[in-house]
């Protein structure tokens, strides 16, 4: 299953860019939990600790697209030489000042750290089309990205827990800061990254987008409609993950099981997602990106729709232990299509985006994921409290169904945005709906 990814990483310049990028992205998955633990360890309330993490996330959501646009315009290396050490130093300052600095200073420091954290993951996704023109390898690259993201979201919090057990909470945040700075600088110095001069320095000879550059002359309304639809769908699929964590916790508490098991069960779904990503990336799948995405959304919706079955099973006499085992099995099943779905989301964004705007676009995806995740968690909490655990378990499938319906409603604009224009014939005027790009 990993053979396909090994072929991908053997592309010239791929591994030397992907390895430090993975370190920086691992740090990104460690920071929220390590910020929370370091702030609590310093004697602050959970409300302050949660606000610190929210400040970092908000800074990233605001700054990611801005820094991404700067990376596209001037080249990633130039930007990372400034942002990588700056973000690391700000996190170190928060860690060292957690016990003595006033709360507004802590919140401001966390926000500033998020604001200056460059979207390395977005830049890496934008780099793949520069490394290969093979459509099959590009498809595999987006599958690799989605699978890696799932893996890092398992490894990051686990590493924070280990550092907390072996040392103290502050050390986890310091390590995350060091990885963020070193990974960002290392990625910026990779040869393939340094070759990306930026749109502002191409002198008209920059690489075109995934499809024809003539899209600049095309009408932009369908492209914007397609971009909005895909970003909304991405936010909805992000919402399902955070909603699921709340729903699983509510279900365990309702049946008398320790709520701490929720983390283990959610990790089971992540493991299923990693497995699904490895299998999906091991081969090339036919059909258009849009059609593959729609099929995966259907499969994911159906798999998630099975989760509420654990409630009637428990009510029928299945004890709490076996109910948890049943829930774990259903979560593993529902995890299998998650990374492949994320891969096709990345592919759609890549197809409708000009390469000189790709980092900004993928950073916008990160902001959509952050907003969707926050909304999913809040919605699941309200549903669990007012309607009960069964309704909360049904919410992830509802989010995915909504993503499916949004994507179906925007089928025309999406297909127009991702369809490459054919060579214009002498008597055939160019069609304005083809080749439009995300702006």
XYZ file of C-alpha atoms in Angstrom, residues 178-389:
212
model
C 11.287 24.237 18.105
C 9.765 21.831 15.568
C 7.684 24.627 14.068
C 10.702 26.857 13.570
C 13.089 24.136 12.380
C 10.530 22.526 10.094
C 9.528 25.839 8.536
C 13.125 26.901 7.927
C 14.052 23.468 6.570
C 11.098 23.458 4.191
C 11.981 26.955 2.991
C 15.549 25.893 2.213
C 14.587 22.776 0.237
C 15.779 23.082 -3.361
C 12.315 22.507 -4.863
C 10.869 25.225 -2.627
C 13.643 27.723 -3.385
C 12.949 27.282 -7.096
C 9.457 28.681 -6.575
C 10.300 32.328 -7.100
C 6.768 33.608 -6.626
C 4.238 35.087 -9.034
C 5.649 38.572 -8.643
C 9.073 37.454 -9.957
C 8.038 35.252 -12.904
C 8.345 38.075 -15.423
C 5.429 36.599 -17.305
C 7.007 33.166 -17.535
C 5.516 31.570 -14.461
C 3.910 28.167 -14.501
C 0.281 28.145 -15.549
C -2.482 26.805 -13.370
C -3.731 23.252 -13.435
C -5.621 24.185 -16.595
C -5.465 26.941 -19.207
C -4.169 30.346 -18.215
C -6.712 31.892 -20.568
C -9.148 31.716 -17.655
C -8.104 35.224 -16.678
C -10.240 36.464 -19.538
C -13.196 34.256 -18.592
C -16.125 35.322 -16.446
C -15.291 34.947 -12.760
C -18.777 34.391 -11.302
C -18.915 30.603 -11.919
C -15.386 30.199 -10.560
C -16.262 32.071 -7.388
C -19.456 30.028 -6.996
C -17.453 26.827 -7.408
C -14.827 27.962 -4.901
C -17.430 28.938 -2.312
C -19.292 25.650 -2.754
C -16.161 23.530 -2.335
C -14.983 25.543 0.678
C -18.414 25.181 2.314
C -18.327 21.433 1.640
C -14.850 21.250 3.177
C -16.051 23.155 6.249
C -18.950 20.716 6.613
C -16.707 17.648 6.402
C -14.417 19.269 8.991
C -17.440 19.867 11.222
C -18.239 16.155 11.257
C -14.940 15.315 12.971
C -15.314 17.744 15.879
C -19.028 16.945 16.196
C -18.138 13.279 16.385
C -15.775 13.797 19.336
C -18.555 15.534 21.272
C -21.141 12.914 20.272
C -18.916 9.998 21.309
C -18.226 11.643 24.669
C -21.947 12.208 25.247
C -22.722 8.603 24.301
C -20.147 7.168 26.692
C -21.364 9.327 29.557
C -24.972 8.361 28.854
C -24.246 4.638 29.015
C -22.064 4.910 32.122
C -18.667 4.392 30.482
C -15.668 6.625 31.337
C -15.715 9.703 29.108
C -11.921 9.423 28.809
C -12.445 6.540 26.386
C -13.738 9.055 23.832
C -10.191 9.963 22.809
C -9.372 6.313 22.157
C -12.503 5.788 20.086
C -11.915 8.917 18.010
C -8.334 7.721 17.464
C -9.796 4.450 16.126
C -11.622 6.437 13.467
C -8.406 8.303 12.641
C -6.642 4.961 12.280
C -9.344 3.875 9.853
C -8.838 7.088 7.929
C -5.085 6.496 7.680
C -5.701 2.938 6.467
C -8.218 4.181 3.916
C -5.759 6.798 2.693
C -2.994 4.240 2.270
C -5.246 1.936 0.253
C -6.669 4.803 -1.806
C -3.241 6.187 -2.648
C -1.872 2.790 -3.687
C -3.633 2.921 -7.048
C -4.922 5.384 -9.624
C -8.677 5.861 -9.696
C -10.588 6.601 -12.893
C -13.222 9.231 -13.522
C -13.163 12.952 -12.919
C -12.157 14.487 -9.604
C -15.708 15.734 -9.062
C -17.251 12.321 -9.680
C -14.794 10.587 -7.342
C -15.498 13.198 -4.677
C -19.265 12.765 -4.955
C -18.989 8.974 -4.703
C -16.817 9.257 -1.610
C -19.251 11.688 0.024
C -22.062 9.172 -0.542
C -19.991 6.352 0.980
C -18.946 8.523 3.929
C -22.535 9.629 4.591
C -23.795 6.043 4.582
C -20.989 4.877 6.888
C -21.607 7.697 9.375
C -25.364 7.045 9.278
C -24.700 3.681 10.988
C -23.329 5.305 14.162
C -26.701 5.946 15.880
C -27.323 2.161 15.822
C -25.279 1.820 19.010
C -28.055 3.446 21.047
C -30.837 0.911 20.254
C -28.267 -1.878 20.637
C -27.474 -0.667 24.161
C -31.167 -0.200 24.942
C -31.804 -3.791 23.787
C -29.455 -5.137 26.442
C -25.930 -4.889 25.026
C -23.705 -3.972 27.969
C -21.571 -0.839 28.049
C -18.323 -2.603 27.142
C -19.708 -4.270 24.041
C -21.549 -1.096 23.086
C -18.201 0.705 23.142
C -16.686 -2.084 21.030
C -19.565 -1.793 18.533
C -19.101 1.969 18.404
C -15.381 1.501 17.827
C -16.057 -0.862 14.922
C -18.481 1.564 13.317
C -16.031 4.423 13.807
C -13.277 2.381 12.147
C -15.608 1.691 9.218
C -16.621 5.335 8.899
C -12.978 6.397 9.017
C -12.006 4.449 5.899
C -13.413 6.968 3.367
C -12.388 10.097 5.309
C -8.808 10.569 4.069
C -9.778 9.692 0.462
C -12.563 12.295 0.673
C -10.071 14.868 1.924
C -7.713 13.923 -0.897
C -10.343 14.667 -3.526
C -11.212 17.953 -1.786
C -7.564 18.987 -2.128
C -7.612 17.800 -5.734
C -10.688 19.896 -6.547
C -9.110 23.012 -5.068
C -5.873 22.284 -6.938
C -7.718 21.802 -10.228
C -9.552 25.111 -10.018
C -6.618 27.190 -8.796
C -3.848 28.857 -10.748
C -0.473 27.641 -9.501
C 0.632 31.176 -8.661
C -2.289 31.401 -6.202
C -2.211 27.838 -4.876
C -0.688 28.468 -1.431
C -3.238 31.182 -0.692
C -6.043 28.881 -1.847
C -4.905 25.930 0.264
C -4.441 28.255 3.247
C -8.050 29.290 2.705
C -8.932 25.610 2.955
C -7.242 25.575 6.363
C -9.361 28.520 7.478
C -12.520 26.742 6.273
C -11.524 23.657 8.233
C -10.959 25.755 11.367
C -14.328 27.496 11.056
C -16.131 24.244 10.261
C -14.478 22.464 13.161
C -15.514 25.156 15.619
C -19.086 25.143 14.311
C -19.299 21.346 14.443
C -18.169 21.190 18.056
C -20.601 23.913 19.138
C -23.527 22.379 17.224
C -22.880 18.902 18.613
C -22.774 20.235 22.160
C -26.153 21.912 21.746
C -27.711 18.877 20.069
C -26.364 16.459 22.696
C -27.664 18.624 25.519
C -31.128 19.268 24.101
C -31.873 16.193 21.965
C -29.610 13.528 23.449
C -26.667 11.358 22.338
